[in-house]
Amino acid sequence: MNAPDNSSQDNADNGAPRVRREDFDPNRTESLARLDGLRRAAFQRIRQAPNAEQLARRRSLLGFAKWALPGLALVLLSSIAAWPEISHLMNQNRAALKEMARLRVESGNMEQATYRGLDAHDHLYMITARTTHQQGPDRVDLVDPVADIQLSGNSWAHIKSDRGVYMQHEQTLTLDDNVVLYRDDGLLMNGPSADMDLKADVIASRDWVHAEGPFGKQDAQGYFLDQHAGIMQFTGPGLTVRNDDNGPPSAAARLHLQGLKTEK
């Protein structure tokens, strides 16, 4: 058998210091005294009861929190429910801003302008132009104007030119250069100028005009067209070619020709 190792006991007997743990120090009088002093100081601290003002302040804070917290939760829930509509409105406003930027209004000039109104018979008309220039509170100069007019019986007319002047209060439109009028009944008219009374549905011109339609062809030095009353008049000397002039003669024409042959 091996003999026990007594080196540690020998080192202790030789006077070497021993390692001691503080938590197992038998002499804890100093630490106990410090803890007892802290405990006595805590017992000596006197807690005062809140007075009436402090109690009222606490009750008011509790009452405010009682209503504020549910109200805040309701606002959050409402914002979550309303967010799709808010997003839709934001997108609409963004689209409107883009449209306004596209129109680009500078010194009374406007691009892609549109004017709408009603005539004396509550028929809608609309005037559009590539560019416009405001000349005072009433007159508007137009470039490439186009007028779409609603007529009686669900019919319509379309007229355009290179230049025009629109008087907003008078509801008149003066067209110049390459005036072209087309109506849904097949009437097509070309001329250098035309004056329109949008309120009365009247179009007139003192310049030459070339017209084609179901009736045939007509060249004249002017015309008057009342679209509500259905009146179309050509003024001055001109040339008329009716569609039935190129067809077979009518019964009355045949009888007239037979009478001429009998007399011979």
C-alpha positions in Angstrom: 0.0 0.0 0.0 1.0 3.5 -0.7 1.5 5.8 2.2 -0.7 8.9 2.4 0.6 12.2 1.1 1.2 14.5 4.1 2.9 17.3 2.1 0.0 19.8 2.6 -0.1 19.1 6.3 3.7 19.5 6.4 3.4 22.9 4.6 0.9 24.0 7.1 3.0 22.9 10.0 6.0 24.7 8.5 4.2 28.0 8.9 2.9 28.6 5.3 -0.4 30.7 5.1 -3.6 28.9 4.5 -6.1 30.0 1.8 -9.5 30.9 3.4 -12.9 31.6 1.8 -14.5 34.8 2.8 -18.1 33.4 2.9 -16.9 30.9 5.5 -15.0 33.4 7.6 -15.8 32.7 11.2 -15.2 36.3 12.2 -18.2 38.0 10.5 -18.8 40.6 13.2 -17.9 43.5 11.0 -20.2 42.5 8.1 -23.1 41.7 10.4 -22.8 45.1 12.0 -22.9 46.8 8.6 -26.0 44.8 7.6 -27.7 45.6 11.0 -27.0 49.3 10.4 -28.7 49.3 7.0 -31.7 47.5 8.4 -32.1 50.0 11.2 -31.8 52.9 8.8 -34.6 51.3 6.7 -36.8 51.0 9.7 -36.2 54.6 10.7 -37.3 55.9 7.3 -40.9 57.1 7.8 -43.3 56.7 4.9 -45.9 59.4 4.7 -49.4 58.8 3.5 -50.5 60.8 0.4 -52.5 63.9 1.1 -55.8 64.8 -0.6 -54.2 66.8 -3.5 -51.9 63.8 -4.3 -54.8 61.4 -4.2 -56.9 63.7 -6.5 -54.0 63.9 -9.0 -53.6 60.1 -9.0 -57.4 59.7 -9.6 -57.3 62.1 -12.5 -54.4 60.3 -14.0 -56.2 57.0 -13.7 -59.4 58.4 -15.2 -57.5 59.9 -18.1 -55.7 56.6 -18.8 -59.0 54.8 -18.5 -60.5 56.8 -21.5 -57.3 57.7 -23.4 -56.0 54.1 -23.9 -59.3 52.8 -25.4 -59.6 55.9 -27.5 -56.1 55.5 -28.8 -56.9 51.9 -29.6 -60.1 53.0 -31.4 -58.2 55.5 -33.5 -55.6 52.9 -34.5 -58.3 50.5 -35.5 -60.1 53.2 -37.5 -57.0 54.2 -39.3 -56.4 50.6 -40.3 -59.9 50.3 -41.6 -59.7 53.6 -43.5 -56.2 53.1 -44.9 -57.5 51.7 -48.3 -59.6 54.8 -48.9 -56.8 57.1 -47.8 -54.5 55.4 -50.2 -57.1 55.7 -53.0 -57.4 59.4 -52.4 -53.6 59.9 -52.4 -53.4 58.1 -55.7 -56.1 60.3 -57.1 -54.4 63.5 -55.9 -51.1 62.2 -57.4 -52.9 61.6 -60.8 -54.4 65.1 -60.6 -51.0 66.7 -60.0 -49.6 64.8 -63.0 -52.5 66.0 -65.2 -52.0 69.6 -64.1 -48.2 69.3 -64.8 -49.1 67.9 -68.3 -51.4 70.8 -69.0 -48.6 73.3 -68.3 -50.3 76.7 -67.9 -47.9 79.5 -68.8 -48.8 83.2 -69.3 -52.4 82.4 -70.2 -51.4 79.5 -72.5 -52.9 76.0 -72.0 -52.5 72.7 -73.7 -55.3 70.2 -74.4 -58.0 72.5 -73.1 -61.7 71.5 -73.1 -64.7 73.7 -72.9 -68.3 72.3 -72.4 -71.7 74.0 -72.5 -75.4 73.7 -73.4 -77.3 75.3 -76.2 -80.8 76.8 -76.0 -82.3 73.3 -76.3 -80.2 71.8 -73.6 -78.0 69.9 -76.1 -74.4 69.4 -75.1 -71.5 70.8 -77.0 -67.8 70.4 -76.4 -64.8 72.3 -77.8 -61.2 71.0 -77.6 -58.0 72.5 -78.8 -54.3 71.6 -79.0 -53.3 74.9 -77.4 -55.2 77.9 -76.2 -54.4 81.5 -75.2 -56.6 83.5 -73.0 -57.2 87.0 -74.3 -59.0 88.8 -71.5 -61.9 87.4 -69.5 -64.0 86.4 -72.5 -62.0 85.7 -75.6 -59.9 82.5 -76.1 -57.7 82.0 -79.1 -57.6 78.3 -80.2 -55.1 76.3 -82.2 -56.5 73.2 -84.0 -60.0 73.6 -82.5 -62.5 70.7 -82.7 -66.2 71.2 -81.9 -68.5 68.2 -81.2 -72.2 69.2 -81.1 -75.2 67.2 -80.1 -78.3 67.7 -82.3 -81.9 66.8 -82.1 -82.9 63.1 -82.5 -79.6 61.8 -81.1 -77.7 63.1 -84.1 -74.4 64.9 -84.0 -72.0 67.2 -85.9 -68.3 67.4 -85.9 -66.4 70.5 -87.1 -62.7 71.4 -87.0 -60.2 73.9 -88.4 -56.6 75.2 -88.0 -57.4 78.3 -86.0 -60.4 79.6 -84.0 -61.7 82.2 -81.6 -64.1 81.2 -78.8 -66.2 83.8 -77.0 -67.2 82.2 -73.8 -70.0 84.5 -72.7 -71.6 84.9 -76.2 -71.1 81.1 -76.9 -69.8 81.8 -80.4 -67.0 80.1 -82.3 -65.2 81.6 -85.3 -63.2 79.2 -87.4 -60.5 79.9 -90.0 -58.3 77.9 -92.4 -59.4 74.4 -93.6 -62.8 74.3 -92.0 -64.3 70.8 -92.3 -67.8 70.0 -91.1 -69.2 66.4 -90.9 -72.7 65.4 -89.8 -73.8 61.9 -89.1 -76.4 62.1 -91.9 -73.5 62.0 -94.4 -73.2 65.8 -95.0 -69.5 66.9 -95.6 -68.6 70.6 -96.1 -65.3 72.2 -96.7 -64.4 75.9 -96.7 -61.9 78.5 -95.6 -64.0 79.9 -92.7 -67.2 79.5 -90.7 -69.0 81.3 -87.9 -70.9 79.3 -85.3 -73.6 80.3 -82.8 -73.4 77.4 -80.4 -76.4 78.6 -78.4 -78.7 78.6 -81.5 -77.1 75.7 -83.4 -76.4 77.9 -86.4 -73.4 77.8 -88.8 -72.9 80.3 -91.5 -70.1 81.5 -93.9 -69.7 84.1 -96.6 -66.8 82.3 -98.2 -66.9 79.6 -100.9 -67.9 76.2 -99.8 -67.9 72.7 -101.3 -70.6 70.3 -99.9 -71.3 66.7 -100.5 -74.0 64.5 -99.1 -76.9 62.2 -99.9 -78.4 65.0 -102.1 -75.3 65.2 -104.3 -72.7 67.9 -104.6 -72.9 71.7 -104.2 -70.4 74.5 -104.8 -71.5 78.0 -103.6 -70.2 81.3 -102.4 -71.7 80.9 -98.9 -74.1 79.0 -96.8 -76.5 79.1 -93.9 -77.2 76.0 -91.8 -79.7 75.9 -89.0 -79.2 72.5 -87.5 -82.2 72.7 -85.1 -84.7 73.7 -87.7 -83.2 71.5 -90.4 -82.6 74.4 -92.8 -79.6 74.4 -95.2 -79.3 77.3 -97.7 -76.5 78.0 -100.2 -76.0 81.6 -101.3 -74.5 83.3 -104.4 -73.9 81.7 -107.8 -72.7 78.1 -107.7 -72.9 74.6 -109.2 -75.3 71.9 -108.2 -75.0 68.3 -109.1 -77.8 66.1 -107.7 -77.4 62.4 -107.4 -80.5 61.7 -109.5 -79.1 63.7 -112.4 -76.8 60.8 -113.3 -79.5 58.1 -112.9 -82.3 57.0 -115.2 -84.9 59.7 -116.0 -88.0 59.9 -113.9 -91.5 59.2 -115.1 -92.3 62.9 -115.6 -89.0 63.4 -117.5 -89.9 60.4 -119.8 -93.3 61.8 -120.5 -91.8 65.2 -121.3 -89.3 63.6 -123.7 -92.1 61.6 -125.4 -94.1 64.8 -125.9 -91.1 66.5 -127.5 -90.7 63.5 -129.9 -94.5 63.5 -130.8 -94.4 67.2 -131.7 -91.5 66.6 -134.1 
